[in-house]
Short mmCIF file of C-alpha atoms and ligand atoms in Angstrom, two decimals:
data_model
loop_
_atom_site.label_atom_id
_atom_site.label_comp_id
_atom_site.label_asym_id
_atom_site.label_seq_id
_atom_site.Cartn_x
_atom_site.Cartn_y
_atom_site.Cartn_z
CA UNK R 52 0.20 0.07 -0.01
CA UNK R 53 1.35 3.60 -0.63
CA UNK R 54 2.63 5.32 2.20
CA UNK R 55 2.03 8.61 1.32
CA UNK R 56 -0.87 10.03 -0.99
CA UNK R 57 -0.37 14.40 -2.55
CA UNK R 58 -3.72 15.53 -3.51
CA UNK R 59 -4.27 17.64 -6.65
CA UNK R 60 -6.90 18.83 -6.17
CA UNK R 61 -8.50 21.63 -3.82
CA UNK R 62 -12.12 22.28 -2.25
CA UNK R 63 -14.34 19.30 -0.31
CA UNK R 64 -12.86 16.74 -2.89
CA UNK R 65 -9.25 17.23 -1.69
CA UNK R 66 -10.96 16.84 1.75
CA UNK R 67 -12.75 13.67 1.25
CA UNK R 68 -9.38 12.17 -0.69
CA UNK R 69 -7.91 13.13 2.77
CA UNK R 70 -10.15 11.54 5.13
CA UNK R 71 -9.82 8.33 3.61
CA UNK R 72 -6.38 8.17 2.82
CA UNK R 73 -5.86 9.00 6.93
CA UNK R 74 -8.37 6.01 7.61
CA UNK R 75 -6.19 4.10 5.45
CA UNK R 76 -3.76 4.91 7.44
CA UNK R 77 -1.93 6.53 4.20
CA UNK R 78 0.32 9.84 4.97
CA UNK R 79 -1.22 12.99 3.09
CA UNK R 80 0.38 16.16 1.07
CA UNK R 81 -2.25 18.90 0.39
CA UNK R 82 -1.38 21.33 -2.49
CA UNK R 83 -2.57 24.74 -2.76
CA UNK R 84 -2.59 27.88 -4.64
CA UNK R 85 -1.96 31.65 -2.20
CA UNK R 86 -6.04 32.12 -2.68
CA UNK R 87 -6.58 28.56 -0.57
CA UNK R 88 -3.48 29.33 2.09
CA UNK R 89 -6.39 29.07 5.12
CA UNK R 90 -8.31 25.96 3.56
CA UNK R 91 -9.35 22.74 4.78
CA UNK R 92 -7.43 20.47 3.19
CA UNK R 93 -4.34 22.92 4.33
CA UNK R 94 -4.96 22.44 7.77
CA UNK R 95 -6.11 18.70 8.01
CA UNK R 96 -3.63 17.19 5.62
CA UNK R 97 -0.28 16.47 7.58
CA UNK R 98 1.95 18.36 5.08
CA UNK R 99 0.62 21.43 2.80
CA UNK R 100 3.06 22.84 -0.19
CA UNK R 101 2.07 25.97 -1.93
CA UNK R 102 2.43 25.47 -5.52
CA UNK R 103 1.60 28.66 -6.81
CA UNK R 104 -0.92 31.67 -6.95
CA UNK R 105 -4.74 31.73 -7.72
CA UNK R 106 -5.17 31.35 -11.48
CA UNK R 107 -5.62 26.85 -11.96
CA UNK R 108 -3.05 27.32 -14.85
CA UNK R 109 -0.41 28.25 -12.29
CA UNK R 110 -0.85 26.58 -9.94
CA UNK R 111 -3.67 23.03 -9.56
CA UNK R 112 -2.88 22.91 -13.82
CA UNK R 113 0.53 23.35 -13.45
CA UNK R 114 2.29 19.28 -13.76
CA UNK R 115 5.92 20.58 -13.20
CA UNK R 116 4.81 22.42 -9.88
CA UNK R 117 2.83 19.45 -8.50
CA UNK R 118 5.60 17.09 -9.71
CA UNK R 119 8.22 19.47 -7.30
CA UNK R 120 5.88 19.07 -4.55
CA UNK R 121 5.23 15.27 -4.93
CA UNK R 122 9.04 14.97 -5.33
CA UNK R 123 10.41 17.32 -2.53
CA UNK R 124 7.67 15.58 0.20
CA UNK R 125 8.47 11.68 -0.89
CA UNK R 126 4.58 10.82 -2.12
CA UNK R 127 4.52 7.77 -4.19
CA UNK R 128 0.88 8.49 -5.34
CA UNK R 129 -0.98 11.49 -6.71
CA UNK R 130 -4.89 11.65 -6.48
CA UNK R 131 -5.97 14.40 -8.86
CA UNK R 132 -9.83 14.48 -7.23
CA UNK R 133 -11.84 15.30 -10.61
CA UNK R 134 -11.66 18.17 -13.09
CA UNK R 135 -7.92 20.13 -13.32
CA UNK R 136 -5.69 17.15 -14.00
CA UNK R 137 -8.11 14.31 -13.46
CA UNK R 138 -8.31 13.68 -17.41
CA UNK R 139 -4.99 15.00 -18.67
CA UNK R 140 -2.51 11.79 -20.35
CA UNK R 141 0.10 14.39 -20.26
CA UNK R 142 0.22 14.36 -16.60
CA UNK R 143 -0.55 10.84 -15.89
CA UNK R 144 2.13 10.29 -18.03
CA UNK R 145 4.48 12.30 -16.28
CA UNK R 146 3.98 10.83 -12.91
CA UNK R 147 4.69 7.48 -14.39
CA UNK R 148 8.43 8.92 -15.88
CA UNK R 149 8.78 10.16 -12.13
CA UNK R 150 7.69 6.78 -10.43
CA UNK R 151 4.76 7.93 -8.88
CA UNK R 152 1.23 6.13 -9.34
CA UNK R 153 -1.21 8.36 -10.59
CA UNK R 154 -4.34 7.47 -8.64
CA UNK R 155 -6.63 7.11 -12.32
CA UNK R 156 -6.33 5.79 -15.75
CA UNK R 157 -3.17 5.06 -17.94
CA UNK R 158 -2.37 7.63 -20.56
CA UNK R 159 -3.75 5.66 -23.23
CA UNK R 160 -6.76 4.71 -21.91
CA UNK R 161 -7.45 8.85 -21.37
CA UNK R 162 -6.75 9.20 -24.69
CA UNK R 163 -8.78 6.48 -26.23
CA UNK R 164 -11.37 8.06 -23.99
CA UNK R 165 -10.80 11.64 -24.72
CA UNK R 166 -11.12 11.40 -28.64
CA UNK R 167 -15.00 10.83 -28.61
CA UNK R 168 -15.19 8.81 -32.02
CA UNK R 169 -12.58 7.23 -31.06
CA UNK R 170 -13.92 5.91 -27.76
CA UNK R 171 -17.36 5.41 -30.04
CA UNK R 172 -15.82 3.07 -32.13
CA UNK R 173 -14.01 1.42 -29.43
CA UNK R 174 -17.50 0.87 -27.68
CA UNK R 175 -19.13 -0.20 -31.03
CA UNK R 176 -16.33 -3.04 -31.81
CA UNK R 177 -17.46 -4.08 -27.88
CA UNK R 178 -21.13 -4.41 -29.06
CA UNK R 179 -22.03 -1.24 -26.60
CA UNK R 180 -24.99 0.18 -27.67
CA UNK R 181 -24.32 3.89 -29.05
CA UNK R 182 -26.45 6.63 -31.01
CA UNK R 183 -26.56 5.46 -35.00
CA UNK R 184 -24.44 8.24 -36.76
CA UNK R 185 -21.38 8.88 -38.65
CA UNK R 186 -18.68 6.20 -39.38
CA UNK R 187 -16.13 8.23 -37.58
CA UNK R 188 -15.25 11.45 -38.31
CA UNK R 189 -17.09 13.35 -41.29
CA UNK R 190 -14.56 13.93 -43.82
CA UNK R 191 -16.45 17.38 -45.31
CA UNK R 192 -19.69 19.26 -45.41
CA UNK R 193 -20.74 17.39 -48.07
CA UNK R 194 -20.38 13.93 -46.26
CA UNK R 195 -22.62 14.99 -43.25
CA UNK R 196 -24.77 16.46 -45.65
CA UNK R 197 -25.23 12.71 -46.60
CA UNK R 198 -25.32 11.01 -43.51
CA UNK R 199 -27.63 13.07 -42.05
CA UNK R 200 -29.90 12.25 -44.65
CA UNK R 201 -29.38 8.37 -44.19
CA UNK R 202 -30.00 8.28 -40.38
CA UNK R 203 -32.63 11.61 -40.85
CA UNK R 204 -32.81 15.18 -38.92
CA UNK R 205 -32.79 16.21 -36.35
CA UNK R 206 -28.91 15.22 -35.67
CA UNK R 207 -26.04 16.51 -33.42
CA UNK R 208 -22.83 17.54 -35.00
CA UNK R 209 -19.80 16.54 -32.53
CA UNK R 210 -16.59 17.19 -31.86
CA UNK R 211 -14.51 14.42 -31.54
CA UNK R 212 -12.17 16.41 -28.64
CA UNK R 213 -15.25 17.99 -26.76
CA UNK R 214 -17.68 16.35 -24.29
CA UNK R 215 -19.33 17.63 -21.48
CA UNK R 216 -21.62 19.77 -24.02
CA UNK R 217 -18.72 21.90 -25.87
CA UNK R 218 -18.45 21.91 -29.73
CA UNK R 219 -22.11 20.66 -30.61
CA UNK R 220 -24.37 21.69 -32.77
CA UNK R 221 -28.18 20.63 -33.60
CA UNK R 222 -29.11 20.51 -36.78
CA UNK R 223 -32.62 20.51 -37.82
CA UNK R 224 -32.87 20.78 -41.40
CA UNK R 225 -30.82 20.37 -44.26
CA UNK R 226 -30.38 24.28 -45.22
CA UNK R 227 -29.08 24.83 -41.25
CA UNK R 228 -25.79 22.02 -41.95
CA UNK R 229 -23.71 24.44 -43.96
CA UNK R 230 -23.70 27.01 -40.88
CA UNK R 231 -23.46 24.41 -38.23
CA UNK R 232 -21.02 22.51 -40.00
CA UNK R 233 -18.37 25.86 -40.13
CA UNK R 234 -19.36 26.96 -36.62
CA UNK R 235 -18.61 23.62 -35.13
CA UNK R 236 -15.42 23.42 -36.83
CA UNK R 237 -14.39 26.98 -36.00
CA UNK R 238 -15.22 26.03 -32.31
CA UNK R 239 -13.19 23.14 -31.82
CA UNK R 240 -9.96 24.01 -33.56
CA UNK R 241 -10.33 27.10 -31.45
CA UNK R 242 -11.22 25.27 -27.86
CA UNK R 243 -9.81 22.23 -29.12
CA UNK R 244 -7.13 22.49 -31.74
CA UNK R 245 -8.22 19.70 -32.95
CA UNK R 246 -11.62 20.27 -36.00
CA UNK R 247 -12.80 16.34 -35.92
CA UNK R 248 -16.27 16.18 -36.22
CA UNK R 249 -18.65 13.62 -36.08
CA UNK R 250 -22.31 13.08 -36.21
CA UNK R 251 -25.33 11.13 -34.51
CA UNK R 252 -29.08 11.44 -34.48
CA UNK R 253 -30.11 13.51 -32.19
CA UNK R 254 -31.99 12.15 -29.01
CA UNK R 255 -34.52 14.49 -28.09
CA UNK R 256 -35.43 14.91 -24.01
CA UNK R 257 -33.12 12.18 -23.31
CA UNK R 258 -32.30 11.04 -19.29
CA UNK R 259 -28.60 11.18 -18.64
CA UNK R 260 -28.22 7.91 -16.69
CA UNK R 261 -24.36 6.84 -15.80
CA UNK R 262 -23.16 3.93 -14.21
CA UNK R 263 -20.42 3.54 -12.01
CA UNK R 264 -18.16 1.08 -13.00
CA UNK R 265 -14.84 -0.98 -10.93
CA UNK R 266 -12.15 -2.72 -12.83
CA UNK R 267 -8.95 -3.91 -11.46
CA UNK R 268 -5.52 -5.05 -13.30
CA UNK R 269 -6.18 -8.36 -13.59
CA UNK R 270 -8.90 -7.95 -16.18
CA UNK R 271 -12.22 -8.04 -13.54
CA UNK R 272 -14.79 -5.89 -13.66
CA UNK R 273 -17.58 -4.78 -12.07
CA UNK R 274 -20.50 -2.48 -11.72
CA UNK R 275 -22.13 -0.57 -9.14
CA UNK R 276 -25.66 0.44 -10.77
CA UNK R 277 -26.98 3.92 -12.14
CA UNK R 278 -27.15 7.37 -10.67
CA UNK R 279 -29.52 9.68 -12.66
CA UNK R 280 -28.37 12.76 -13.59
CA UNK R 281 -30.69 14.36 -15.87
CA UNK R 282 -31.44 17.57 -13.38
CA UNK R 283 -28.71 20.06 -14.93
CA UNK R 284 -28.37 23.23 -16.46
CA UNK R 285 -26.18 24.22 -19.05
CA UNK R 286 -24.39 20.97 -18.89
CA UNK R 287 -23.50 21.36 -14.91
CA UNK R 288 -25.70 19.15 -12.92
CA UNK R 289 -27.69 20.37 -9.75
CA UNK R 290 -29.14 17.21 -8.79
CA UNK R 291 -27.84 13.46 -8.71
CA UNK R 292 -29.70 10.72 -7.30
CA UNK R 293 -29.76 6.66 -6.96
CA UNK R 294 -31.47 4.39 -8.18
CA UNK R 295 -33.41 6.29 -11.10
CA UNK R 296 -37.04 7.16 -10.81
CA UNK R 297 -36.66 5.20 -14.79
CA UNK R 298 -34.71 2.46 -13.72
CA UNK R 299 -36.61 -0.69 -13.93
CA UNK R 300 -34.53 -4.19 -12.61
CA UNK R 301 -34.32 -5.42 -16.39
CA UNK R 302 -32.77 -1.87 -17.34
CA UNK R 303 -30.59 -1.81 -14.87
CA UNK R 304 -29.21 -5.65 -15.95
CA UNK R 305 -28.85 -4.03 -19.12
CA UNK R 306 -26.93 -0.60 -18.78
CA UNK R 307 -25.15 -3.08 -16.12
CA UNK R 308 -23.90 -5.44 -18.83
CA UNK R 309 -23.14 -2.56 -20.98
CA UNK R 310 -21.20 -0.90 -19.13
CA UNK R 311 -19.30 -3.80 -17.82
CA UNK R 312 -18.47 -4.54 -21.46
CA UNK R 313 -17.63 -1.00 -21.44
CA UNK R 314 -14.69 -1.22 -19.20
CA UNK R 315 -13.22 -4.74 -20.25
CA UNK R 316 -13.29 -3.35 -24.08
CA UNK R 317 -10.65 -0.32 -22.34
CA UNK R 318 -9.14 -2.88 -19.75
CA UNK R 319 -10.05 -0.21 -17.21
CA UNK R 320 -8.32 -0.08 -14.14
CA UNK R 321 -9.81 1.92 -11.68
CA UNK R 322 -13.32 3.68 -10.43
CA UNK R 323 -14.83 5.34 -13.56
CA UNK R 324 -18.54 6.10 -15.27
CA UNK R 325 -19.93 5.15 -18.14
CA UNK R 326 -22.64 7.66 -19.42
CA UNK R 327 -25.68 6.69 -20.98
CA UNK R 328 -28.74 8.79 -22.82
CA UNK R 329 -31.97 7.01 -22.08
CA UNK R 330 -35.02 7.93 -24.55
CA UNK R 331 -38.56 7.47 -23.74
CA UNK R 332 -38.58 4.05 -24.73
CA UNK R 333 -35.56 2.70 -22.46
CA UNK R 334 -33.60 2.22 -25.35
CA UNK R 335 -30.10 3.53 -24.18
CA UNK R 336 -26.67 4.69 -25.66
CA UNK R 337 -23.52 4.89 -24.91
CA UNK R 338 -22.39 8.69 -24.86
CA UNK R 339 -19.06 8.64 -22.69
CA UNK R 340 -16.72 7.17 -20.20
CA UNK R 341 -15.21 9.23 -17.48
CA UNK R 342 -11.93 7.98 -15.89
CA UNK R 343 -12.02 9.80 -13.10
CA UNK R 344 -13.79 9.98 -9.35
CA UNK R 345 -17.20 12.24 -9.89
CA UNK R 346 -18.58 14.52 -7.90
CA UNK R 347 -22.02 12.40 -7.71
CA UNK R 348 -20.17 9.34 -6.31
CA UNK R 349 -21.18 10.27 -2.94
CA UNK R 350 -24.69 8.57 -3.85
CA UNK R 351 -23.75 5.36 -4.77
CA UNK R 352 -21.63 5.25 -1.90
CA UNK R 353 -24.81 5.58 0.28
CA UNK R 354 -26.94 3.35 -1.24
CA UNK R 355 -23.93 0.31 -1.49
CA UNK R 356 -22.43 1.38 1.77
CA UNK R 357 -18.94 1.33 0.60
CA UNK R 358 -16.51 3.75 0.20
CA UNK R 359 -14.95 4.57 -3.34
CA UNK R 360 -12.00 6.48 -2.98
CA UNK R 361 -10.26 3.62 -0.48
CA UNK R 362 -11.62 1.24 -3.42
CA UNK R 363 -10.04 3.67 -6.39
CA UNK R 364 -6.71 3.94 -3.91
CA UNK R 365 -6.76 -0.12 -3.62
CA UNK R 366 -6.95 -1.18 -6.95
CA UNK R 367 -4.02 1.13 -7.52
CA UNK R 368 -2.17 -0.25 -5.43
CA UNK R 369 -3.02 -3.53 -7.01
CA UNK R 370 -5.75 -5.59 -5.34
CA UNK R 371 -8.07 -7.35 -6.79
CA UNK R 372 -12.08 -6.16 -7.01
CA UNK R 373 -14.61 -9.22 -6.43
CA UNK R 374 -16.28 -9.01 -9.68
CA UNK R 375 -19.67 -8.75 -8.22
CA UNK R 376 -22.45 -6.05 -9.00
CA UNK R 377 -23.90 -3.83 -6.69
CA UNK R 378 -27.82 -3.06 -6.46
CA UNK R 379 -28.80 -0.10 -4.61
CA UNK R 380 -30.53 -1.49 -1.01
CA UNK R 381 -31.48 2.57 -0.60
CA UNK R 382 -32.23 5.59 -2.22
CA UNK R 383 -29.72 8.69 -2.28
CA UNK R 384 -30.46 12.24 -3.35
CA UNK R 385 -27.79 14.79 -3.54
CA UNK R 386 -28.06 18.79 -4.06
CA UNK R 387 -25.01 20.44 -5.48
CA UNK R 388 -25.10 23.59 -3.22
CA UNK R 389 -23.39 26.84 -5.05
CA UNK R 390 -22.41 30.01 -4.65
CA UNK R 391 -24.49 30.95 -7.36
CA UNK R 392 -27.74 33.28 -7.19
CA UNK R 393 -30.32 31.45 -9.04
CA UNK R 394 -32.72 34.81 -8.84
CA UNK R 395 -29.65 36.01 -11.34
CA UNK R 396 -29.13 33.42 -13.99
CA UNK R 397 -27.13 31.71 -11.15
CA UNK R 398 -24.74 34.18 -11.54
CA UNK R 399 -21.22 33.41 -9.17
CA UNK R 400 -21.36 34.97 -5.80
CA UNK R 401 -18.00 34.15 -4.38
CA UNK R 402 -17.14 36.31 -0.64
CA UNK R 403 -16.95 35.63 2.17
CA UNK R 404 -19.52 33.03 4.71
CA UNK R 405 -20.38 35.64 7.14
CA UNK R 406 -22.24 32.52 9.38
CA UNK R 407 -23.06 28.96 8.91
CA UNK R 408 -24.78 26.13 10.23
CA UNK R 409 -25.21 22.89 8.67
CA UNK R 410 -28.01 20.41 9.26
CA UNK R 411 -27.56 16.90 10.79
CA UNK R 412 -29.50 13.79 11.58
CA UNK R 413 -30.43 10.60 10.27
CA UNK R 414 -29.26 9.87 6.87
CA UNK R 415 -27.51 13.44 6.31
CA UNK R 416 -23.97 13.87 4.87
CA UNK R 417 -22.15 17.21 3.97
CA UNK R 418 -19.16 16.86 2.07
CA UNK R 419 -17.61 20.42 2.09
CA UNK R 420 -14.82 22.35 2.78
CA UNK R 421 -16.34 26.09 4.34
CA UNK R 422 -16.89 26.94 7.25
CA UNK R 423 -17.95 30.27 9.08
CA UNK R 424 -15.38 33.19 8.51
CA UNK R 425 -14.19 31.44 4.92
CA UNK R 426 -13.72 33.63 1.96
CA UNK R 427 -14.88 31.65 -1.22
CA UNK R 428 -12.17 32.79 -3.93
CA UNK R 429 -13.33 34.03 -7.46
CA UNK R 430 -10.87 32.07 -9.42
CA UNK R 431 -12.56 28.37 -8.89
CA UNK R 432 -15.71 26.35 -9.40
CA UNK R 433 -18.63 27.62 -7.31
CA UNK R 434 -19.65 24.31 -5.37
CA UNK R 435 -19.27 24.90 -2.01
CA UNK R 436 -20.70 21.88 -0.49
CA UNK R 437 -22.89 18.43 -1.43
CA UNK R 438 -25.84 17.75 0.50
CA UNK R 439 -26.41 14.29 0.50
CA UNK R 440 -29.40 12.03 1.75
CA UNK R 441 -30.00 8.66 2.01
CA UNK R 442 -32.99 6.64 3.13
CA UNK R 443 -35.58 3.58 2.54
CA UNK R 444 -37.88 5.27 -0.44
CA UNK R 445 -37.08 8.16 -2.88
CA UNK R 446 -40.64 9.79 -0.83
CA UNK R 447 -38.69 9.87 2.63
CA UNK R 448 -35.30 10.88 0.88
CA UNK R 449 -37.36 14.00 -1.02
CA UNK R 450 -38.97 14.53 2.72
CA UNK R 451 -35.50 14.67 4.41
CA UNK R 452 -33.93 16.68 1.60
CA UNK R 453 -36.45 19.12 2.79
CA UNK R 454 -35.82 19.09 5.88
CA UNK R 455 -32.11 19.01 5.86
CA UNK R 456 -32.23 22.15 3.21
CA UNK R 457 -34.27 23.89 5.64
CA UNK R 458 -31.68 23.36 8.28
CA UNK R 459 -28.85 24.67 6.38
CA UNK R 460 -27.84 28.13 7.07
CA UNK R 461 -25.18 30.12 5.23
CA UNK R 462 -25.22 33.54 5.05
CA UNK R 463 -22.98 36.12 3.55
CA UNK R 464 -22.99 35.09 0.18
CA UNK R 465 -26.15 34.02 -2.36
CA UNK R 466 -26.17 30.37 -2.87
CA UNK R 467 -28.48 27.73 -4.29
CA UNK R 468 -30.69 26.37 -1.14
CA UNK R 469 -33.61 28.11 -2.35
CA UNK R 470 -33.80 26.89 -5.59
CA UNK R 471 -33.39 23.31 -4.51
CA UNK R 472 -35.99 24.02 -1.94
CA UNK R 473 -38.56 24.68 -4.89
CA UNK R 474 -37.33 21.99 -6.64
CA UNK R 475 -38.10 19.50 -3.65
CA UNK R 476 -41.65 20.64 -4.13
CA UNK R 477 -42.39 20.35 -7.42
CA UNK R 478 -44.93 17.69 -8.90
CA UNK R 479 -42.88 16.60 -11.52
CA UNK R 480 -39.70 15.70 -9.62
CA UNK R 481 -41.82 14.61 -6.88
CA UNK R 482 -43.66 12.36 -9.41
CA UNK R 483 -39.95 11.57 -11.26
CA UNK R 484 -40.71 12.44 -14.05
CA UNK R 485 -38.53 14.81 -15.84
CA UNK R 486 -35.51 14.65 -19.29
CA UNK R 487 -32.32 16.49 -19.70
CA UNK R 488 -34.84 19.22 -20.90
CA UNK R 489 -36.53 20.00 -16.96
CA UNK R 490 -34.38 23.05 -16.79
CA UNK R 491 -35.69 24.89 -19.95
CA UNK R 492 -39.26 25.07 -18.25
CA UNK R 493 -38.59 24.88 -14.48
CA UNK R 494 -39.52 28.22 -12.71
CA UNK R 495 -37.98 28.48 -9.21
C1 MV4 Z 564 -26.88 14.10 -27.44
C2 MV4 Z 564 -28.14 14.49 -26.92
C3 MV4 Z 564 -28.67 14.21 -27.92
N1 MV4 Z 564 -28.27 13.68 -29.11
N2 MV4 Z 564 -26.30 13.29 -28.30
C4 MV4 Z 564 -24.63 16.74 -23.60
C5 MV4 Z 564 -23.10 16.18 -22.99
C6 MV4 Z 564 -22.35 15.40 -23.78
N3 MV4 Z 564 -21.99 14.95 -23.30
C7 MV4 Z 564 -23.29 15.05 -24.84
N4 MV4 Z 564 -24.59 15.52 -24.72
C8 MV4 Z 564 -25.62 15.20 -25.77
N5 MV4 Z 564 -25.56 14.75 -26.59
C9 MV4 Z 564 -26.80 12.87 -29.06
N6 MV4 Z 564 -27.29 12.01 -30.54
C10 MV4 Z 564 -28.24 15.17 -25.87
C11 MV4 Z 564 -26.74 15.91 -25.38
C12 MV4 Z 564 -27.28 16.59 -24.65
C13 MV4 Z 564 -27.19 16.14 -22.72
C14 MV4 Z 564 -26.79 14.96 -22.37
C15 MV4 Z 564 -26.64 14.84 -21.15
C16 MV4 Z 564 -27.14 15.71 -20.16
C17 MV4 Z 564 -27.69 17.04 -20.64
C18 MV4 Z 564 -27.54 16.94 -21.82
C19 MV4 Z 564 -28.13 18.34 -22.18
C20 MV4 Z 564 -28.46 19.01 -23.46
C21 MV4 Z 564 -28.08 18.05 -24.56
#
């Protein structure tokens, strides 16, 4: 087992990883930018190293600074958390070259899944259901028009280097194809320095349902059931839950089997997520594979009673997984508490938390790095806490979430708490009837 892990991240996930390391008897190194010098990860880690000024590019994204911090402190592994360098193949490779275990995917796996057309080809070859579309990249505008004719409008153009909603255009009719083609290519070239574009049939009003998976160095793989992440806005998830209210035993079996096929197809080592779109007929399609721990891993932990960070560390250290799958035994919901003003287009609301009181009681979990007097720097993601509830049923989980949100006091900044209270009272949400379009019409 590792003796010392450096956490190349900040905020709640850095703290989350430190907590598990402590329980496993592993020493920890926090790295921090000058904006985070008073943060809890810095306080709770065994050691802390400043890696630069507030802008991420000069600190949390600086590979030389982070590697130097690992070498100075003699860390034998690096946990990248989510975001930042967690899916950066260069970082994964540099860690390898410095004999530091990267607790995440190999450079080859990151590149293989990061190129979306390539990832899709791998999944088709493995027998994972994918959305009908172009066979790999489109050659030119004429090719785009030809493929669209065969799969029929509406279609979606996607940048192969995109993902998470960047570099996509829906095209409803042939007259709009030329403009969409030009703008998608230009955007992809500017954003990713890669103008490769592929096409898919556009699935209208899908659900976003993802399967948590794990694989080990010996070819074993398992799944840990689904998370429904359909409640999102501008590709930012707001609420996640498991099980999905749309799930059936049969669909879980089929999606779980597909996710395991995906895991085995790339010899995946570690924990990861296979994202699917699910249409109204419960047909499901591979969308992306994430080779990192995700923000919403918490709800899976609660319903299967399992520490996914511990699992991640154990797999990286060479442990075997049993290969048995996990089904939710309870119902968990997570509300992302962001320093944003829901009454003002979710505009970021950084600043100092003047008073803070967090809810408690049975079935409540809060993953956060904030406290009374803490100043939220304007440089980073606006998520400041994750409020997770777990209960016997969905109905009880919603009731508990309402109770917890009502007890949550955060003053001095705007937060998404009032939004979540309204959402928990919404009729469609309570019925479990929602798709990725939910937020376009929800009034809050
Ligand atoms: C789609 C789609 C409909 N049809 N692909 C958005 C993020 C990126 N991972 C892929 N995305 C989508 N791909 C086809 N063929 C709709 C979306 C999409 C979406 C997916 C999941 C969650 C929220 C979404 C919001 C808008 C669009």
